[in-house]
Short mmCIF file of C-alpha atoms (C1' of nucleotides) in Angstrom, two decimals:
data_model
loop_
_atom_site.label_atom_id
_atom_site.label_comp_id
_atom_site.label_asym_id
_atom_site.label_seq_id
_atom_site.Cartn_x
_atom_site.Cartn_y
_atom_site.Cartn_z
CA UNK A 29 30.63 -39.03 -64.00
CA UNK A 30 30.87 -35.52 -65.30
CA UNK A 31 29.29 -32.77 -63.89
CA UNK A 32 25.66 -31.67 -64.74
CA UNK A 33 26.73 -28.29 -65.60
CA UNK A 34 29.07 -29.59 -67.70
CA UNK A 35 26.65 -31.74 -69.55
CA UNK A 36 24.29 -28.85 -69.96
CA UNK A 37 27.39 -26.53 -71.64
CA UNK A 38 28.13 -29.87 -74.27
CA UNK A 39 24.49 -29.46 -75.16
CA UNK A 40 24.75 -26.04 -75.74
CA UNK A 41 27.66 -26.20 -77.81
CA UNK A 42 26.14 -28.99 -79.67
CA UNK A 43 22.65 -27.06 -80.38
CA UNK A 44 25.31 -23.98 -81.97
CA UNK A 45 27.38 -26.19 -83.65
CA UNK A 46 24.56 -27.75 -85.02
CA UNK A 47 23.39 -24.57 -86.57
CA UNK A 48 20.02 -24.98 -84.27
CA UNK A 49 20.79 -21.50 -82.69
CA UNK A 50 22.13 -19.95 -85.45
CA UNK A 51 24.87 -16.99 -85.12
CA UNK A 52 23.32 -13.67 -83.77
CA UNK A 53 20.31 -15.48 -82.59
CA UNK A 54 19.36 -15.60 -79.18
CA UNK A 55 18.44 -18.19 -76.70
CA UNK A 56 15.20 -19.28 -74.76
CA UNK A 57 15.42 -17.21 -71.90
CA UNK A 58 17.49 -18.48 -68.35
CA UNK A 59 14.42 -20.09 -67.01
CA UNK A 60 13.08 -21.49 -69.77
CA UNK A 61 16.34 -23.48 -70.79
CA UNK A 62 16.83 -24.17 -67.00
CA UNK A 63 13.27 -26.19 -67.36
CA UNK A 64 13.96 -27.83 -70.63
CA UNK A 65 16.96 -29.12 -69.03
CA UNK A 66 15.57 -29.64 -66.00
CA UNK A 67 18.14 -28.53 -63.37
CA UNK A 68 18.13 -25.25 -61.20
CA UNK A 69 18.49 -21.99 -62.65
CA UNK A 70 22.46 -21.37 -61.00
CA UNK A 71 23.30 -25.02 -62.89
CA UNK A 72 22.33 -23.78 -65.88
CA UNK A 73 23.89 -20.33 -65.25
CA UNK A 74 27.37 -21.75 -64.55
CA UNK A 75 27.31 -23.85 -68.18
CA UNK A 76 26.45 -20.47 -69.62
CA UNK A 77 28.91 -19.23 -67.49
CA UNK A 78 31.74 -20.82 -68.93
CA UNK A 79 30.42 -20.43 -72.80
CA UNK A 80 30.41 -16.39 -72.00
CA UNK A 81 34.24 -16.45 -70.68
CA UNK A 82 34.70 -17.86 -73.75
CA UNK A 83 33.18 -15.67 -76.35
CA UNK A 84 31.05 -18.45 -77.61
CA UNK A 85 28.10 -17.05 -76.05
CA UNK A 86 27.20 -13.23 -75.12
CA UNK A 87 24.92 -12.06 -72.25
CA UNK A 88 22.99 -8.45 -72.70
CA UNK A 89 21.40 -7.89 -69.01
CA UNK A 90 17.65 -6.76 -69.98
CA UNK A 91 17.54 -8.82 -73.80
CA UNK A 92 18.87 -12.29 -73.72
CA UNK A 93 21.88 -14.19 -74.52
CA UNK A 94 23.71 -14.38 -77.88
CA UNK A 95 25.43 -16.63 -79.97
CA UNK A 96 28.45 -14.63 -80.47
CA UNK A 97 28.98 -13.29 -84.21
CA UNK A 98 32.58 -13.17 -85.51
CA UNK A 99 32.25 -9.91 -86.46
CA UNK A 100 35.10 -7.04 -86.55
CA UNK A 101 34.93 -6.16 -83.10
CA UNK A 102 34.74 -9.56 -81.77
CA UNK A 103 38.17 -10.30 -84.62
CA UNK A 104 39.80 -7.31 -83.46
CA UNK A 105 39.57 -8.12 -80.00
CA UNK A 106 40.21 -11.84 -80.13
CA UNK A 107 42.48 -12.81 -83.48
CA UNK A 108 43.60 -9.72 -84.84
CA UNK A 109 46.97 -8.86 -82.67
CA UNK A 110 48.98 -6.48 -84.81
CA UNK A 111 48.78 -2.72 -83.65
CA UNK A 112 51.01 0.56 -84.66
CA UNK A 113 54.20 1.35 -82.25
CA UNK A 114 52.10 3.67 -80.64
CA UNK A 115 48.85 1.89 -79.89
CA UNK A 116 46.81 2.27 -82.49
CA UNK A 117 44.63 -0.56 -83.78
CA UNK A 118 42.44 -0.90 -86.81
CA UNK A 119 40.46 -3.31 -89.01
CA UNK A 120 42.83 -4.09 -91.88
CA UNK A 121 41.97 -3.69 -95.58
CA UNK A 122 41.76 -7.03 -97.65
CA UNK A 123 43.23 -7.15 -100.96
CA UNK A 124 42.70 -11.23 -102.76
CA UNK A 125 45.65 -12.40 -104.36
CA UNK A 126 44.71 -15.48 -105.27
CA UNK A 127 42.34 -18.32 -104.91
CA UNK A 128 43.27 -22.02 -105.33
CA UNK A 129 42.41 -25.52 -105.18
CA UNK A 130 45.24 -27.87 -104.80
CA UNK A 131 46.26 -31.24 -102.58
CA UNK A 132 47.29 -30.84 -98.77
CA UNK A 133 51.61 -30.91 -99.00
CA UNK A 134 52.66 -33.11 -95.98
CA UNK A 135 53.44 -30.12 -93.66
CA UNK A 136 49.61 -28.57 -94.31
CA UNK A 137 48.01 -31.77 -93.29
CA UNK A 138 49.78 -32.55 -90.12
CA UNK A 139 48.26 -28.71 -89.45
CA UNK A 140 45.50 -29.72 -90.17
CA UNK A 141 45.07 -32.60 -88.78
CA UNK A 142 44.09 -34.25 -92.35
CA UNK A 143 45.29 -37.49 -93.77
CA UNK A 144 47.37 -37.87 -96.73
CA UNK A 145 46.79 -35.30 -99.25
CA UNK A 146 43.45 -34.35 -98.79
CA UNK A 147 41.69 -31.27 -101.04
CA UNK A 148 42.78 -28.02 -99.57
CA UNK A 149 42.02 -24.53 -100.46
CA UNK A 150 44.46 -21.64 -100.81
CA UNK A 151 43.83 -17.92 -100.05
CA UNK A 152 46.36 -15.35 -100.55
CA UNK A 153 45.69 -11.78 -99.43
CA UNK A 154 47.40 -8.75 -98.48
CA UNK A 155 46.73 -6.90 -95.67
CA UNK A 156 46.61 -2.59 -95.34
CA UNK A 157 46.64 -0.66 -92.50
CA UNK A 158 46.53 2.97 -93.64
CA UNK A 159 46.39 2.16 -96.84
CA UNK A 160 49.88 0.86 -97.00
CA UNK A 161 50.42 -3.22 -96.86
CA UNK A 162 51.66 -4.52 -93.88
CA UNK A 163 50.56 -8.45 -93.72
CA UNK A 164 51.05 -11.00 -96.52
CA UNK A 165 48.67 -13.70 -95.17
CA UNK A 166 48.55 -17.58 -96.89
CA UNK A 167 45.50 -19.16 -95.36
CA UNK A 168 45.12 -23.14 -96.05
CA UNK A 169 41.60 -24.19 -95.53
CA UNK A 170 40.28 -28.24 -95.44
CA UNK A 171 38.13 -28.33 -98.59
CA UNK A 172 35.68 -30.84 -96.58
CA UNK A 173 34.89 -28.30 -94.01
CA UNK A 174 34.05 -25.51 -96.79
CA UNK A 175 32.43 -27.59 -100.04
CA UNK A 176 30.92 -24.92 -102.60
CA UNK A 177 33.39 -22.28 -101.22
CA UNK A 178 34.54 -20.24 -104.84
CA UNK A 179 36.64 -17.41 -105.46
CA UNK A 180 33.41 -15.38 -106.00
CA UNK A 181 31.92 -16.10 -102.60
CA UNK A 182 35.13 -15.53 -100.57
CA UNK A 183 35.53 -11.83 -102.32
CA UNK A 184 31.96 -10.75 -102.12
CA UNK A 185 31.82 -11.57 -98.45
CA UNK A 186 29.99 -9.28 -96.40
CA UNK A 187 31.75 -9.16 -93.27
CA UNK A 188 34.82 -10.45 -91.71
CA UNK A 189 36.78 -13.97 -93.38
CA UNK A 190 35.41 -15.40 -89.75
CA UNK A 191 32.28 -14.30 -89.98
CA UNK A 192 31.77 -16.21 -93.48
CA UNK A 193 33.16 -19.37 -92.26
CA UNK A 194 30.38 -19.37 -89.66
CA UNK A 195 27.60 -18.29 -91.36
CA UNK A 196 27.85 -19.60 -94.75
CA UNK A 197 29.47 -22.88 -93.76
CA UNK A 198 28.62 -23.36 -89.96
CA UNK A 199 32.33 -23.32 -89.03
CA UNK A 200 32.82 -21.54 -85.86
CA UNK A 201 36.12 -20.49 -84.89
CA UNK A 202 36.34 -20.52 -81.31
CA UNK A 203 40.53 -20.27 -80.44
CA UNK A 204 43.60 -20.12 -81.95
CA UNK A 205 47.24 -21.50 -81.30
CA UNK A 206 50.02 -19.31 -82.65
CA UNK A 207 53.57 -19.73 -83.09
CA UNK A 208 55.94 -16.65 -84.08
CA UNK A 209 59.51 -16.20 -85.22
CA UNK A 210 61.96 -14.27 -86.96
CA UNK A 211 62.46 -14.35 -90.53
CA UNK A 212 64.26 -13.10 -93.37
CA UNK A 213 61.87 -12.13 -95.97
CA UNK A 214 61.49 -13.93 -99.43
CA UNK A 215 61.77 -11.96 -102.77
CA UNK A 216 57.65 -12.44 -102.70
CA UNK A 217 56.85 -10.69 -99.69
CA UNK A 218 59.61 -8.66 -99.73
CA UNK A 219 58.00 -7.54 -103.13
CA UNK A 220 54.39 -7.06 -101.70
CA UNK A 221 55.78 -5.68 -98.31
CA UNK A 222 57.71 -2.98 -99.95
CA UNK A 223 60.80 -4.31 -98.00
CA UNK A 224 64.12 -5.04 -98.80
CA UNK A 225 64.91 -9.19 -99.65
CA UNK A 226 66.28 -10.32 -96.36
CA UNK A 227 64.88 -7.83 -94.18
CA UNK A 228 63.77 -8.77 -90.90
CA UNK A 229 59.65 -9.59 -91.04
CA UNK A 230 57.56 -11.99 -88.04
CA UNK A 231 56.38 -14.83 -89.22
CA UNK A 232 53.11 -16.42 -87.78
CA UNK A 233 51.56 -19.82 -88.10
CA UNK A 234 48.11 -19.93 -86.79
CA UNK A 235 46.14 -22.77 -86.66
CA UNK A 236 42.28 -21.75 -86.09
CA UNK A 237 40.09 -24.20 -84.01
CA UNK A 238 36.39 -24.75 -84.11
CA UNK A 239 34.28 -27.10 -81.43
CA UNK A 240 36.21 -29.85 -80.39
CA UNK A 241 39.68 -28.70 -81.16
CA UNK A 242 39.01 -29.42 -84.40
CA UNK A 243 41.49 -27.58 -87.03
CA UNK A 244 39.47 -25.59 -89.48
CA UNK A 245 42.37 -22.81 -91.00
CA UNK A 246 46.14 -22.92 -90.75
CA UNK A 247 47.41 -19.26 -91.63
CA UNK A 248 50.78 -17.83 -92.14
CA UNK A 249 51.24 -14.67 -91.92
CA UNK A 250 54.09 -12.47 -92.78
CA UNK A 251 54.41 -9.10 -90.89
CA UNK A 252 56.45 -6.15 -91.82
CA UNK A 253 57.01 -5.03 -87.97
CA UNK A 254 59.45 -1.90 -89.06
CA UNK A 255 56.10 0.41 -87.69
CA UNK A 256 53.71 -2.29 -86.26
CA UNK A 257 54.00 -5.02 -83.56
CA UNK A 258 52.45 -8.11 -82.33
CA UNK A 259 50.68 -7.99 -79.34
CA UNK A 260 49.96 -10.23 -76.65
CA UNK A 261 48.94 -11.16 -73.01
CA UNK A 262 49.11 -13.03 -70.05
CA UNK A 263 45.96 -12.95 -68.94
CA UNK A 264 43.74 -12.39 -71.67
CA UNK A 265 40.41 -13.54 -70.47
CA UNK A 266 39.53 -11.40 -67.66
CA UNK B 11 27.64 0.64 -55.90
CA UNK B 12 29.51 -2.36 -56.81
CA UNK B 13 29.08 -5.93 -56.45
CA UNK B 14 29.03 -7.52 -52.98
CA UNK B 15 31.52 -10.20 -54.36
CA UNK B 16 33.76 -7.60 -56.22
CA UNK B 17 34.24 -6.26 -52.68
CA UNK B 18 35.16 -9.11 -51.06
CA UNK B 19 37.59 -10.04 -54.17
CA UNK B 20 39.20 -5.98 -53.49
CA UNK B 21 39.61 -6.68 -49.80
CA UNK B 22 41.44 -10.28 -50.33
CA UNK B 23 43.56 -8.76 -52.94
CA UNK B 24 44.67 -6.14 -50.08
CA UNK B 25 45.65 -8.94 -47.63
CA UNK B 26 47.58 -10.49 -49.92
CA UNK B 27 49.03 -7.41 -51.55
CA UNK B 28 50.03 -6.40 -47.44
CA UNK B 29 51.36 -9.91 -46.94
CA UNK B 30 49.09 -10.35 -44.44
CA UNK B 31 48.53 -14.02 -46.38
CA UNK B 32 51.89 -15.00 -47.31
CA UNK B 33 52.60 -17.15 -51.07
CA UNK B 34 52.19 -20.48 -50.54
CA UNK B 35 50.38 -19.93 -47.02
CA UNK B 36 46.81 -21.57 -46.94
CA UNK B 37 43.53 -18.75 -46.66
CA UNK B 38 41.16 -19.85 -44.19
CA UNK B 39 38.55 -22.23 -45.07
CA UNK B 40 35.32 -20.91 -46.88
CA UNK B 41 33.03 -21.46 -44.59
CA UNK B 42 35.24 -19.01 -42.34
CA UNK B 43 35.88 -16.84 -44.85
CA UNK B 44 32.33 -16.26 -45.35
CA UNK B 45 31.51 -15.75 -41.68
CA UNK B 46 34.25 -13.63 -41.43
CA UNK B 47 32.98 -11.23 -44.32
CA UNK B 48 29.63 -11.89 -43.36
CA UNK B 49 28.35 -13.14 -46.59
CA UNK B 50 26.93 -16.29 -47.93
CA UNK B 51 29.23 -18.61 -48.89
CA UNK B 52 27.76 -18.59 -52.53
CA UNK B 53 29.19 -14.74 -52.61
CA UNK B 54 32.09 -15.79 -51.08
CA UNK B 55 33.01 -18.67 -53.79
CA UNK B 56 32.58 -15.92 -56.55
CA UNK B 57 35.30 -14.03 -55.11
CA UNK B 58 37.46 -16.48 -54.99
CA UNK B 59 36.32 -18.21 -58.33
CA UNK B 60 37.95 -15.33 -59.88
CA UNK B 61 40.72 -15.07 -58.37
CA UNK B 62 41.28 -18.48 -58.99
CA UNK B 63 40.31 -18.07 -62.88
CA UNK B 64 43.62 -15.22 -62.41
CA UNK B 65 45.77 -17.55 -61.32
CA UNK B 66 46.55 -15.54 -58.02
CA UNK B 67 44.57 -17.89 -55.44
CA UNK B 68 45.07 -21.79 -56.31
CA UNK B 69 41.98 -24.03 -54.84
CA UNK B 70 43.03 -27.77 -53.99
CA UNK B 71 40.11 -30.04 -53.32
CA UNK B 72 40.15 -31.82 -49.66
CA UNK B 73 43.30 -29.84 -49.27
CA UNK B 74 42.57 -25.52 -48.72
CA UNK B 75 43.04 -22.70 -50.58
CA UNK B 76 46.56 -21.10 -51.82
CA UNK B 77 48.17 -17.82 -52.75
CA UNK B 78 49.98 -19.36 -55.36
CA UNK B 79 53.89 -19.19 -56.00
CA UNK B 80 55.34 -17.94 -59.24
CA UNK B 81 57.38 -20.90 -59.26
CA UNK B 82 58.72 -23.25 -62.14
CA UNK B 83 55.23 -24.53 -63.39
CA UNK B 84 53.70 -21.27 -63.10
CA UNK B 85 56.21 -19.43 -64.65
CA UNK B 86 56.29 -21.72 -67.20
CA UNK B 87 53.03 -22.08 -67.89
CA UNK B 88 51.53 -18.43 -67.82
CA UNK B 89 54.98 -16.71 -68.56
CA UNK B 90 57.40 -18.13 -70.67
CA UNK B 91 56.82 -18.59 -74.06
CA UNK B 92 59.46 -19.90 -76.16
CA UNK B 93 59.31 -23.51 -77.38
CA UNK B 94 61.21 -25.57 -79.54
CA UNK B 95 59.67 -25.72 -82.83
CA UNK B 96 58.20 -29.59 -82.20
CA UNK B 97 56.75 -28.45 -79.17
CA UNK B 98 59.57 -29.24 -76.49
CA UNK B 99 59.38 -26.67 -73.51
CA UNK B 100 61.42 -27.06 -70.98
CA UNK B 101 63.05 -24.72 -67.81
CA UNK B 102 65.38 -22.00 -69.21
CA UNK B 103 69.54 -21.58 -67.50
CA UNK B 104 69.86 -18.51 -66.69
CA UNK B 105 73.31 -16.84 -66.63
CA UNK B 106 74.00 -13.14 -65.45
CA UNK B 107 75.76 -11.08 -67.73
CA UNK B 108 75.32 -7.82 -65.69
CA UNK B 109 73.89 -5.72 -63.00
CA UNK B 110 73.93 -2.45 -62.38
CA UNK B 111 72.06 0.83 -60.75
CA UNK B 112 71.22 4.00 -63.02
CA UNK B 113 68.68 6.51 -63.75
CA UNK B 114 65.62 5.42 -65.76
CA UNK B 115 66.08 6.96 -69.56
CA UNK B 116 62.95 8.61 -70.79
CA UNK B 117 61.68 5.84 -72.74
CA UNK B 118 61.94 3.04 -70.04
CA UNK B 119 60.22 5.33 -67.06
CA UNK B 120 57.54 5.46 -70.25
CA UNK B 121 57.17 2.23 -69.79
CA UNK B 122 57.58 1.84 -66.28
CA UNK B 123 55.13 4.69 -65.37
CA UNK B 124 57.83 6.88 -63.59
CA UNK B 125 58.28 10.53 -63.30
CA UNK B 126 61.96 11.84 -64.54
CA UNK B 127 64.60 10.18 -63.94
CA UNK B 128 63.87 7.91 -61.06
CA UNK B 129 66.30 4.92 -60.37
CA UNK B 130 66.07 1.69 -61.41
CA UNK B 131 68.13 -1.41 -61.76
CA UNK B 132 69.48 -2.86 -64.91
CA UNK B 133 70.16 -6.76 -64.79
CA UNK B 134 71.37 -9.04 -68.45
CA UNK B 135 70.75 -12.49 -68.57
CA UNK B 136 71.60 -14.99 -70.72
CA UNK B 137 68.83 -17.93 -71.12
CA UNK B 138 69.84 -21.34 -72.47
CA UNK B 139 68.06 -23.66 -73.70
CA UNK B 140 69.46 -27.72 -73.92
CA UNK B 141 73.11 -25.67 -73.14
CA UNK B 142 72.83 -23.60 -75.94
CA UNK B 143 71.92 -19.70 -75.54
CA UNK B 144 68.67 -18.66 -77.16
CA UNK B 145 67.66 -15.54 -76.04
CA UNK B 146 69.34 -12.18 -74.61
CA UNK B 147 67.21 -10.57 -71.70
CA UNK B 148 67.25 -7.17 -70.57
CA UNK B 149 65.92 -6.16 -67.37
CA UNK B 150 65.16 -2.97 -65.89
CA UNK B 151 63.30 -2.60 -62.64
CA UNK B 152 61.83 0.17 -60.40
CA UNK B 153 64.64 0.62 -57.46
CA UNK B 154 61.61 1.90 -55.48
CA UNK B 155 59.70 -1.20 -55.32
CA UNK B 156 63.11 -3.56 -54.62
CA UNK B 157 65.22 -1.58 -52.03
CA UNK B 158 68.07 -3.70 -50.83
CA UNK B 159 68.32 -5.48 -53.88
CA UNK B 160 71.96 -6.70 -54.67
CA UNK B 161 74.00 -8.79 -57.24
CA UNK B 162 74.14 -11.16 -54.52
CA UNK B 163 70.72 -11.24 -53.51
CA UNK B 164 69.91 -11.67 -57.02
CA UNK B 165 72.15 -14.09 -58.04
CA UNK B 166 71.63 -16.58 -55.20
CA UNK B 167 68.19 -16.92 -55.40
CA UNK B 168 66.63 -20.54 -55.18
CA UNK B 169 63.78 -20.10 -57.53
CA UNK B 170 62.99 -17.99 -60.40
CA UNK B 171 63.19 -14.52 -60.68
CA UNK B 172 59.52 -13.62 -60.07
CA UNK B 173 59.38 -15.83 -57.17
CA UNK B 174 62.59 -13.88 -55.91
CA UNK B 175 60.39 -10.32 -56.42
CA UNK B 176 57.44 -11.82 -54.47
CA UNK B 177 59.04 -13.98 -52.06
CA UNK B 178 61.96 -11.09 -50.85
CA UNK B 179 60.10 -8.05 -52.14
CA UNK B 180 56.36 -8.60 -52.05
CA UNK B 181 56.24 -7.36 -55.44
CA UNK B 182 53.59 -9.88 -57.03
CA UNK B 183 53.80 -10.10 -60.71
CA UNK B 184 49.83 -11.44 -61.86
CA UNK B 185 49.82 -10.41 -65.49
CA UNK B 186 52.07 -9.20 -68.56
CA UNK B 187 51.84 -7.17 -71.38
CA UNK B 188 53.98 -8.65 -74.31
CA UNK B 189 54.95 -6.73 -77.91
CA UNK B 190 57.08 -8.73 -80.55
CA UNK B 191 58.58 -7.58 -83.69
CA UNK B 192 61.41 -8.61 -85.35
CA UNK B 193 64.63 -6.85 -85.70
CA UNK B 194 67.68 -7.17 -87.19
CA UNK B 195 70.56 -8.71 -84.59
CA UNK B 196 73.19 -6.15 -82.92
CA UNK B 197 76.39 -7.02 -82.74
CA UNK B 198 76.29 -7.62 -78.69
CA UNK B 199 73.11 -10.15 -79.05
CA UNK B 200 74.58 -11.64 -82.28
CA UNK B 201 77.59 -12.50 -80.35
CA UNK B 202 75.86 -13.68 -77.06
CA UNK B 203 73.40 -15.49 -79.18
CA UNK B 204 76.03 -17.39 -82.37
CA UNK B 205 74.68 -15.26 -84.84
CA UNK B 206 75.24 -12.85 -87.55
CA UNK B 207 75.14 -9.41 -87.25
CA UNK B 208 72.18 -8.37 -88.79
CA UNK B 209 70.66 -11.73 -88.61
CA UNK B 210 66.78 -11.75 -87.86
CA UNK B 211 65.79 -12.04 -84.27
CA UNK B 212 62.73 -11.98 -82.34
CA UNK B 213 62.49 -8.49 -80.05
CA UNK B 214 59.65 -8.87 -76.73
CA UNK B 215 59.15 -6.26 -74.93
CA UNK B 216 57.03 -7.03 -71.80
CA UNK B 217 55.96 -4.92 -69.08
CA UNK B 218 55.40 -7.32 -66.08
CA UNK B 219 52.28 -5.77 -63.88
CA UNK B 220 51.92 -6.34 -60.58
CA UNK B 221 48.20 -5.50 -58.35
CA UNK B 222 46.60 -2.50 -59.55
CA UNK B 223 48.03 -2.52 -63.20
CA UNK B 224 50.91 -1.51 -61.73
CA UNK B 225 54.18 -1.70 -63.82
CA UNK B 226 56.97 -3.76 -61.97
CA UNK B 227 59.25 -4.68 -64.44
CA UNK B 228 60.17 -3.90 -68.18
CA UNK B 229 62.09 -6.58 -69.62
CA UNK B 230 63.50 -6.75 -73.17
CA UNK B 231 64.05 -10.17 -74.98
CA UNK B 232 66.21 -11.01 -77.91
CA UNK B 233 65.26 -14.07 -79.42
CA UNK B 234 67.22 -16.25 -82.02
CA UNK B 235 64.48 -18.41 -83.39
CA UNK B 236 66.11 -20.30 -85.82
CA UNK B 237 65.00 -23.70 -83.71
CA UNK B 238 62.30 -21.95 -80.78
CA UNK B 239 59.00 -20.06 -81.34
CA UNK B 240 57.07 -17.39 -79.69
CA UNK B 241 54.01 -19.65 -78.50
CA UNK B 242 50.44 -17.85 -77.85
CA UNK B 243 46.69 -18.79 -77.69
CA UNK B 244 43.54 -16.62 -78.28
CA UNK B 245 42.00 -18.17 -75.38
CA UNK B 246 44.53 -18.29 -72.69
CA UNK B 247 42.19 -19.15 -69.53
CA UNK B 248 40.04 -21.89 -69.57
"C1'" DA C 20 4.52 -3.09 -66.92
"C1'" DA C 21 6.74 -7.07 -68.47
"C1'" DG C 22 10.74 -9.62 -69.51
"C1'" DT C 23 15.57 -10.28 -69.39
"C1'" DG C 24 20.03 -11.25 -67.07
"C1'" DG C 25 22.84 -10.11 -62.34
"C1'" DT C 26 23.43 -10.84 -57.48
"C1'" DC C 27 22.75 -13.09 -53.17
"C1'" DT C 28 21.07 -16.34 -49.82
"C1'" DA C 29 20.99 -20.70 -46.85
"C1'" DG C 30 21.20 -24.58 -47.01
"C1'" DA C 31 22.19 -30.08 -48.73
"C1'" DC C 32 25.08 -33.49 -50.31
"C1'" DC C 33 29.33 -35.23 -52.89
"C1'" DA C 34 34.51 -35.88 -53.76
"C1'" DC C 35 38.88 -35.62 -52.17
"C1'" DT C 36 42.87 -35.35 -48.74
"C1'" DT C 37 44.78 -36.05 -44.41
"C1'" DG C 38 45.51 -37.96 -39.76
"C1'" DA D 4 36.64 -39.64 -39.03
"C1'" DA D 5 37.25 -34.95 -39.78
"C1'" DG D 6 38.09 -31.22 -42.69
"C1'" DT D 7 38.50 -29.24 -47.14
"C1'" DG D 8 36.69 -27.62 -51.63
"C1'" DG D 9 33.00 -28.98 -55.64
"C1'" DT D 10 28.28 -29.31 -57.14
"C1'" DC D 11 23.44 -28.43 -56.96
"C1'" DT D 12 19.06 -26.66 -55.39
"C1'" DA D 13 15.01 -23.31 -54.99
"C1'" DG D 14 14.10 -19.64 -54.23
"C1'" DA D 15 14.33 -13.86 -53.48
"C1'" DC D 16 15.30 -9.51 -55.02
"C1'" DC D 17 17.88 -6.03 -58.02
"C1'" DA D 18 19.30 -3.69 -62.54
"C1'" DC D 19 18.52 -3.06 -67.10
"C1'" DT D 20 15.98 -3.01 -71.67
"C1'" DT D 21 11.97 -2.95 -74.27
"C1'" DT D 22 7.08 -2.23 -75.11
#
DNA sequence: AAGTGGTCTAGACCACTTG
DNA sequence: AAGTGGTCTAGACCACTTT
C-alpha cells in the first residue's frame, strides 16, 4: 500500500503530463488542491515537496506554484554541463546541420527503448560558444513521440530544443543519464571542430527521460575540450 | 533570522564535524533529539530529512539513525564513476605507485584553497578494474588537515580511502566537484595504463569537499576508456 | 488588505527491527 | 513487548507578493 503522499505526487505528475496544467501555468493554490484531494495540507505539501526537488514543479512564496518551463536557465542549470577552463558558462549558439527521417539502426533503438526499426528523427547541429564551435551534437529522436515535427518547426523554435519538446509536443524532459569517454575525433568533427583528425575530443551519450523513465532523445555529443570542460557533481540536488 | 530547522541542521553538523557522534555511531532517537533542542519533533525531522537527502545521516526504520560511513557502497554509489560500457560496476584494486611530502605548487593550493606554498601530500594509485589497470590517480592532500599521515598508515588501511580520512582523520568528505576533458596520454599514464603515447584518455579533476565547502582533497584521474565510461545523471538525489 | 507559500506545533497511529 | 523511524492530521502564525 503506497503512501498517500505518494499517490497525490502520481496525480500530479499525471495532470502535467497530461498537458492539464500546461508548462508555465500555475496550480490551484496549497489549500485548494489539499481539499480536492482531500488529505491535510502537510500531505499534500510533501508530494509537492518531492516534485520541487526535482525541478518538475517550482514554488514562488507570495504567487503560487509552477510547472517548471525548460527554459535556458532551467537547461543551463540542469543539462547543459560544458563551461570554459576558467568558469565561465553560457547559452550556446545553435547552428542546424541537418534534419532527417530515417529507420532506428539496432544500437539507436536499444537507446531508445524502441523495437525493431522504428521511425526515428535525426538532428545535427553545431554548437558555439563565443562564436567559435565547440560541440558537434547528433540527437536521435522516436518519431512517435514527436509526429508533425519538420525541419521548419525545429529551426524556427522560439526557445530552447527542451522547451519545444514540451510545449509543442507535451514531452517533458525530466533527467538525463550520461555516459562520457575519450575519443579520437573523426575527419567530420574534426572538420566542424576545427581540430586536427585524431585529436583528443569527449564523447557523450545522453539519453533524455520524460515521466516514467521513458526515453524521449538519445544525444551524442562531441566536445572539443582543448579550452572547455565537462562539469559535474556529487551532490547536485541540494 | 534563519529557519528554526536550518539551526538545528548547523548545530548537528557541528557534533558530527567535532566527532562528538562518531561514523557509524547511532544519534539519539527523535523524540530525544527534539526534547533535547527543544523543538517539535516535526522541526526536528526536517533537519534531519536533509541531512538524510545529503547522504551524511542514514535513517533505518525500527532500527535508529546513522552518521553514515564512506564505505564500499557509498563510495561506490555517490563517488565513483567509471563503468564498463554494458553497465558492469564493480569495486576498483587499488595499487600504490607513490607517496611523498612537498610544497603545494601554485596551481594545486588554487585548487585546494591554500595560501603559498603550504604542504601537502602527494599519493599515485593505480586502479584496476577485472585485473587490468584502467585509470591513473593522482592525489594531493592538505598536510594540515592529515598530520601523522604515513605510507604505512595509508597503505594498511581496511577500507577505502575516504573512510581512512574520516575514520583516522575526521576529515569527512560529503560532496565533490568533478571536471573532465580529454587529453592526449603521457608517456607515464600510457605506460601504467597499456596505451599509446598520445592515445586519448579521459582527464577528472575533482576537488573532494569536506563540511563547510571546504576543499580536502584534489585528485587527478587518468582514464583509458577504451572499455569504461564516465557515468553521470542530471538528477542525482532522489 | 488579500492571497500565496514557508515554518512550526503537538499530537495520533502505522511499519519495522530487535530482544 | 518495547523501541525505532514513517506517515498523517488540523490547525496556527510568519514572510512575501500583488492589488
Amino acid at each position: 500500500m503506497a503512501a498517500l503522499y505518494r499517490q497525490i505526487k502520481a496525480q500530479l505528475i499525471a495532470d502535467i503530463a497530461s498537458g492539464e496544467v500546461p508548462p508555465g501555468g500555475g496550480l490551484p493554490n496549497e489549500t485548494e488542491l489539499a481539499r480536492r484531494f482531500n488529505v491535510s495540507i502537510g500531505t499534500l505539501r510533501r508530494a509537492v515537496d518531492e516534485l520541487v526537488a526535482e525541478h518538475i514543479l517550482v514554488r514562488q512564496q507570495g504567487r503560487g506554484t509552477f510547472v517548471g518551463k525548460l527554459d535556458r536557465d532551467r537547461f543551463m542549470f540542469q543539462f547543459f554541463k560544458i563551461a570554459r577552463r576558467d568558469g565561465h558558462r553560457e547559452f550556446p549558439q545553435v547552428r542546424l546541420l541537418s534534419f532527417a527521417k530515417g529507420k532506428a539502426t539496432p544500437p539507436e533503438a536499444a537507446m531508445l527503448g524502441l523495437t525493431g526499426a522504428a521511425p526515428v528523427w535525426r538532428i545535427d547541429n553545431l554548437l558555439s560558444l563565443q562564436g567559435r564551435p565547440v560541440i558537434h551534437d547528433r540527437l536521435v529522436l522516436p518519431a512517435a513521440l514527436f509526429s508533425g515535427l519538420t525541419r521548419e518547426r525545429f529551426a524556427g523554435r522560439a526557445g530552447t530544443i527542451y522547451e519545444l519538446y514540451q510545449t509543442e509536443f507535451g514531452v517533458t524532459v525530466v533527467d538525463a543519464q550520461e555516459r562520457v569517454r575519450a575519443d579520437a575525433a573523426t575527419a567530420d568533427s574534426a572538420r566542424l571542430l576545427g581540430l586536427a583528425e585524431g585529436a583528443p575530443v569527449l564523447r557523450i551519450e545522453r539519453t533524455a527521460l520524460t515521466f516514467g523513465q521513458q526515453p524521449a532523445e538519445w544525444r551524442v555529443s562531441v566536445v572539443d575540450t582543448r579550452e572547455h570542460d565537462y562539469v559535474s557533481r556529487a551532490r547536485e540536488g541540494l
